[in-house]
mmCIF file of N, CA and C in Angstrom:
data_model
loop_
_atom_site.group_PDB
_atom_site.id
_atom_site.type_symbol
_atom_site.label_atom_id
_atom_site.label_comp_id
_atom_site.label_asym_id
_atom_site.label_seq_id
_atom_site.Cartn_x
_atom_site.Cartn_y
_atom_site.Cartn_z
ATOM 1 N N LEU A 1198 109.993 -15.988 51.815
ATOM 2 C CA LEU A 1198 111.275 -16.464 52.306
ATOM 3 C C LEU A 1198 112.402 -15.924 51.422
ATOM 4 N N PRO A 1199 113.531 -15.568 52.039
ATOM 5 C CA PRO A 1199 114.652 -15.086 51.231
ATOM 6 C C PRO A 1199 115.304 -16.234 50.465
ATOM 7 N N LYS A 1200 115.810 -15.896 49.302
ATOM 8 C CA LYS A 1200 116.536 -16.891 48.517
ATOM 9 C C LYS A 1200 117.943 -17.010 49.075
ATOM 10 N N ILE A 1201 118.396 -18.222 49.254
ATOM 11 C CA ILE A 1201 119.738 -18.475 49.756
ATOM 12 C C ILE A 1201 120.546 -19.128 48.641
ATOM 13 N N ALA A 1202 121.704 -18.550 48.344
ATOM 14 C CA ALA A 1202 122.571 -19.117 47.314
ATOM 15 C C ALA A 1202 123.335 -20.292 47.919
ATOM 16 N N VAL A 1203 123.144 -21.443 47.356
ATOM 17 C CA VAL A 1203 123.862 -22.631 47.786
ATOM 18 C C VAL A 1203 125.083 -22.770 46.882
ATOM 19 N N PRO A 1204 126.282 -22.768 47.460
ATOM 20 C CA PRO A 1204 127.477 -22.900 46.624
ATOM 21 C C PRO A 1204 127.451 -24.229 45.860
ATOM 22 N N MET A 1205 127.719 -24.149 44.568
ATOM 23 C CA MET A 1205 127.740 -25.350 43.726
ATOM 24 C C MET A 1205 128.909 -25.257 42.759
ATOM 25 N N LEU A 1206 129.619 -26.356 42.619
ATOM 26 C CA LEU A 1206 130.722 -26.459 41.670
ATOM 27 C C LEU A 1206 130.316 -27.459 40.598
ATOM 28 N N PHE A 1207 130.433 -27.052 39.351
ATOM 29 C CA PHE A 1207 130.168 -27.926 38.219
ATOM 30 C C PHE A 1207 131.481 -28.147 37.485
ATOM 31 N N ILE A 1208 131.745 -29.391 37.145
ATOM 32 C CA ILE A 1208 132.944 -29.729 36.372
ATOM 33 C C ILE A 1208 132.450 -30.396 35.101
ATOM 34 N N GLN A 1209 132.905 -29.864 33.978
ATOM 35 C CA GLN A 1209 132.402 -30.327 32.690
ATOM 36 C C GLN A 1209 133.540 -30.454 31.701
ATOM 37 N N GLY A 1210 133.408 -31.403 30.798
ATOM 38 C CA GLY A 1210 134.358 -31.537 29.704
ATOM 39 C C GLY A 1210 133.957 -30.647 28.547
ATOM 40 N N SER A 1211 134.937 -30.077 27.883
ATOM 41 C CA SER A 1211 134.639 -29.187 26.753
ATOM 42 C C SER A 1211 134.052 -29.942 25.560
ATOM 43 N N ARG A 1212 134.220 -31.271 25.536
ATOM 44 C CA ARG A 1212 133.646 -32.081 24.454
ATOM 45 C C ARG A 1212 132.445 -32.899 24.937
ATOM 46 N N ASP A 1213 131.797 -32.474 26.005
ATOM 47 C CA ASP A 1213 130.656 -33.197 26.573
ATOM 48 C C ASP A 1213 129.466 -33.099 25.630
ATOM 49 N N ALA A 1214 129.075 -34.232 25.062
ATOM 50 C CA ALA A 1214 127.965 -34.250 24.107
ATOM 51 C C ALA A 1214 126.602 -34.312 24.797
ATOM 52 N N PHE A 1215 126.571 -34.639 26.081
ATOM 53 C CA PHE A 1215 125.301 -34.764 26.796
ATOM 54 C C PHE A 1215 124.880 -33.460 27.462
ATOM 55 N N ALA A 1216 125.832 -32.758 28.026
ATOM 56 C CA ALA A 1216 125.542 -31.475 28.687
ATOM 57 C C ALA A 1216 126.363 -30.410 27.969
ATOM 58 N N ARG A 1217 125.835 -29.947 26.862
ATOM 59 C CA ARG A 1217 126.574 -28.985 26.037
ATOM 60 C C ARG A 1217 126.938 -27.751 26.862
ATOM 61 N N PRO A 1218 128.158 -27.254 26.669
ATOM 62 C CA PRO A 1218 128.610 -26.079 27.432
ATOM 63 C C PRO A 1218 127.668 -24.890 27.332
ATOM 64 N N ASP A 1219 127.092 -24.620 26.170
ATOM 65 C CA ASP A 1219 126.211 -23.467 26.040
ATOM 66 C C ASP A 1219 124.931 -23.632 26.870
ATOM 67 N N LEU A 1220 124.401 -24.842 26.921
ATOM 68 C CA LEU A 1220 123.199 -25.085 27.718
ATOM 69 C C LEU A 1220 123.508 -24.994 29.213
ATOM 70 N N LEU A 1221 124.651 -25.526 29.611
ATOM 71 C CA LEU A 1221 125.015 -25.464 31.025
ATOM 72 C C LEU A 1221 125.262 -24.025 31.451
ATOM 73 N N GLN A 1222 125.904 -23.239 30.612
ATOM 74 C CA GLN A 1222 126.165 -21.838 30.940
ATOM 75 C C GLN A 1222 124.860 -21.086 31.179
ATOM 76 N N SER A 1223 123.880 -21.297 30.336
ATOM 77 C CA SER A 1223 122.614 -20.575 30.510
ATOM 78 C C SER A 1223 121.898 -21.023 31.787
ATOM 79 N N THR A 1224 122.015 -22.286 32.138
ATOM 80 C CA THR A 1224 121.425 -22.772 33.383
ATOM 81 C C THR A 1224 122.130 -22.159 34.586
ATOM 82 N N LEU A 1225 123.450 -22.134 34.558
ATOM 83 C CA LEU A 1225 124.224 -21.607 35.684
ATOM 84 C C LEU A 1225 124.024 -20.104 35.861
ATOM 85 N N ALA A 1226 123.721 -19.407 34.783
ATOM 86 C CA ALA A 1226 123.512 -17.961 34.866
ATOM 87 C C ALA A 1226 122.356 -17.625 35.806
ATOM 88 N N GLY A 1227 121.397 -18.525 35.932
ATOM 89 C CA GLY A 1227 120.260 -18.285 36.801
ATOM 90 C C GLY A 1227 120.428 -18.836 38.211
ATOM 91 N N LEU A 1228 121.597 -19.378 38.504
ATOM 92 C CA LEU A 1228 121.847 -19.952 39.825
ATOM 93 C C LEU A 1228 122.983 -19.201 40.514
ATOM 94 N N PRO A 1229 122.654 -18.359 41.486
ATOM 95 C CA PRO A 1229 123.725 -17.648 42.183
ATOM 96 C C PRO A 1229 124.585 -18.628 42.989
ATOM 97 N N GLY A 1230 125.843 -18.303 43.133
ATOM 98 C CA GLY A 1230 126.735 -19.119 43.944
ATOM 99 C C GLY A 1230 127.327 -20.311 43.220
ATOM 100 N N THR A 1231 127.231 -20.312 41.893
ATOM 101 C CA THR A 1231 127.775 -21.440 41.139
ATOM 102 C C THR A 1231 129.123 -21.098 40.525
ATOM 103 N N MET A 1232 129.905 -22.140 40.299
ATOM 104 C CA MET A 1232 131.188 -22.008 39.605
ATOM 105 C C MET A 1232 131.283 -23.169 38.626
ATOM 106 N N LEU A 1233 131.793 -22.882 37.446
ATOM 107 C CA LEU A 1233 131.984 -23.906 36.422
ATOM 108 C C LEU A 1233 133.461 -24.018 36.110
ATOM 109 N N HIS A 1234 133.964 -25.246 36.142
ATOM 110 C CA HIS A 1234 135.330 -25.508 35.700
ATOM 111 C C HIS A 1234 135.234 -26.453 34.507
ATOM 112 N N VAL A 1235 135.836 -26.061 33.396
ATOM 113 C CA VAL A 1235 135.792 -26.864 32.180
ATOM 114 C C VAL A 1235 137.137 -27.557 32.001
ATOM 115 N N ILE A 1236 137.083 -28.875 31.831
ATOM 116 C CA ILE A 1236 138.281 -29.662 31.544
ATOM 117 C C ILE A 1236 138.440 -29.668 30.027
ATOM 118 N N ASP A 1237 139.494 -29.023 29.557
ATOM 119 C CA ASP A 1237 139.722 -28.889 28.123
ATOM 120 C C ASP A 1237 139.925 -30.255 27.465
ATOM 121 N N GLY A 1238 139.127 -30.510 26.439
ATOM 122 C CA GLY A 1238 139.246 -31.739 25.669
ATOM 123 C C GLY A 1238 138.553 -32.948 26.273
ATOM 124 N N ALA A 1239 137.916 -32.785 27.426
ATOM 125 C CA ALA A 1239 137.283 -33.922 28.101
ATOM 126 C C ALA A 1239 135.885 -34.194 27.554
ATOM 127 N N ASP A 1240 135.519 -35.479 27.567
ATOM 128 C CA ASP A 1240 134.174 -35.869 27.174
ATOM 129 C C ASP A 1240 133.280 -35.924 28.416
ATOM 130 N N HIS A 1241 132.097 -36.514 28.283
ATOM 131 C CA HIS A 1241 131.150 -36.567 29.407
ATOM 132 C C HIS A 1241 131.719 -37.347 30.596
ATOM 133 N N GLY A 1242 132.544 -38.341 30.328
ATOM 134 C CA GLY A 1242 133.170 -39.133 31.386
ATOM 135 C C GLY A 1242 134.474 -38.527 31.882
ATOM 136 N N LEU A 1243 134.774 -37.301 31.408
ATOM 137 C CA LEU A 1243 135.990 -36.558 31.764
ATOM 138 C C LEU A 1243 137.257 -37.274 31.320
ATOM 139 N N LYS A 1244 137.150 -38.013 30.219
ATOM 140 C CA LYS A 1244 138.326 -38.633 29.606
ATOM 141 C C LYS A 1244 138.886 -37.666 28.569
ATOM 142 N N VAL A 1245 140.215 -37.543 28.562
ATOM 143 C CA VAL A 1245 140.892 -36.620 27.648
ATOM 144 C C VAL A 1245 141.935 -37.399 26.867
ATOM 145 N N LYS A 1246 141.857 -37.334 25.536
ATOM 146 C CA LYS A 1246 142.870 -37.987 24.708
ATOM 147 C C LYS A 1246 144.223 -37.353 24.983
ATOM 148 N N GLY A 1247 145.230 -38.191 25.200
ATOM 149 C CA GLY A 1247 146.576 -37.700 25.431
ATOM 150 C C GLY A 1247 146.893 -37.401 26.890
ATOM 151 N N ARG A 1248 145.913 -37.573 27.786
ATOM 152 C CA ARG A 1248 146.143 -37.370 29.219
ATOM 153 C C ARG A 1248 145.742 -38.625 29.973
ATOM 154 N N THR A 1249 146.477 -38.935 31.015
ATOM 155 C CA THR A 1249 146.135 -40.103 31.819
ATOM 156 C C THR A 1249 144.971 -39.769 32.755
ATOM 157 N N THR A 1250 144.324 -40.814 33.217
ATOM 158 C CA THR A 1250 143.255 -40.645 34.192
ATOM 159 C C THR A 1250 143.782 -39.945 35.437
ATOM 160 N N GLU A 1251 145.001 -40.283 35.829
ATOM 161 C CA GLU A 1251 145.601 -39.678 37.016
ATOM 162 C C GLU A 1251 145.793 -38.173 36.836
ATOM 163 N N GLU A 1252 146.216 -37.753 35.657
ATOM 164 C CA GLU A 1252 146.404 -36.312 35.394
ATOM 165 C C GLU A 1252 145.082 -35.554 35.485
ATOM 166 N N VAL A 1253 144.056 -36.106 34.879
ATOM 167 C CA VAL A 1253 142.747 -35.454 34.891
ATOM 168 C C VAL A 1253 142.179 -35.455 36.303
ATOM 169 N N THR A 1254 142.333 -36.566 37.009
ATOM 170 C CA THR A 1254 141.847 -36.658 38.381
ATOM 171 C C THR A 1254 142.540 -35.631 39.272
ATOM 172 N N LYS A 1255 143.841 -35.431 39.082
ATOM 173 C CA LYS A 1255 144.565 -34.431 39.869
ATOM 174 C C LYS A 1255 144.036 -33.030 39.575
ATOM 175 N N GLU A 1256 143.775 -32.725 38.302
ATOM 176 C CA GLU A 1256 143.204 -31.422 37.960
ATOM 177 C C GLU A 1256 141.865 -31.224 38.673
ATOM 178 N N ILE A 1257 141.026 -32.254 38.651
ATOM 179 C CA ILE A 1257 139.724 -32.163 39.302
ATOM 180 C C ILE A 1257 139.897 -31.991 40.806
ATOM 181 N N ALA A 1258 140.761 -32.777 41.403
ATOM 182 C CA ALA A 1258 140.991 -32.676 42.846
ATOM 183 C C ALA A 1258 141.503 -31.286 43.219
ATOM 184 N N ASP A 1259 142.417 -30.750 42.428
ATOM 185 C CA ASP A 1259 142.963 -29.419 42.705
ATOM 186 C C ASP A 1259 141.879 -28.345 42.647
ATOM 187 N N ILE A 1260 140.986 -28.420 41.660
ATOM 188 C CA ILE A 1260 139.943 -27.402 41.543
ATOM 189 C C ILE A 1260 138.922 -27.553 42.674
ATOM 190 N N VAL A 1261 138.622 -28.782 43.086
ATOM 191 C CA VAL A 1261 137.684 -28.994 44.198
ATOM 192 C C VAL A 1261 138.281 -28.450 45.498
ATOM 193 N N VAL A 1262 139.558 -28.739 45.746
ATOM 194 C CA VAL A 1262 140.201 -28.247 46.965
ATOM 195 C C VAL A 1262 140.225 -26.722 46.976
ATOM 196 N N ALA A 1263 140.549 -26.110 45.845
ATOM 197 C CA ALA A 1263 140.577 -24.637 45.771
ATOM 198 C C ALA A 1263 139.180 -24.072 45.980
ATOM 199 N N TRP A 1264 138.172 -24.706 45.409
ATOM 200 C CA TRP A 1264 136.791 -24.232 45.552
ATOM 201 C C TRP A 1264 136.334 -24.328 47.006
ATOM 202 N N ILE A 1265 136.641 -25.440 47.654
ATOM 203 C CA ILE A 1265 136.265 -25.606 49.060
ATOM 204 C C ILE A 1265 136.973 -24.556 49.928
ATOM 205 N N GLY A 1266 138.206 -24.238 49.570
ATOM 206 C CA GLY A 1266 138.970 -23.245 50.325
ATOM 207 C C GLY A 1266 138.422 -21.838 50.237
ATOM 208 N N ARG A 1267 137.574 -21.589 49.269
ATOM 209 C CA ARG A 1267 136.977 -20.252 49.136
ATOM 210 C C ARG A 1267 135.913 -20.110 50.147
#
């Protein structure tokens, strides 16, 4: 059977202690059709010091809408 690339979007915080960026990058390298968006300064819960939840949520929503539009 042919391999089919399933589009996948991953959103990760740059300070995520559970899914380290280097480990996620190596995993994504083997998955065609993936995109990674990193929220600068965010932890695993996508909380960012100095930014409101609304600001971070808008960033996430904007990247999801742009990804879907592709």
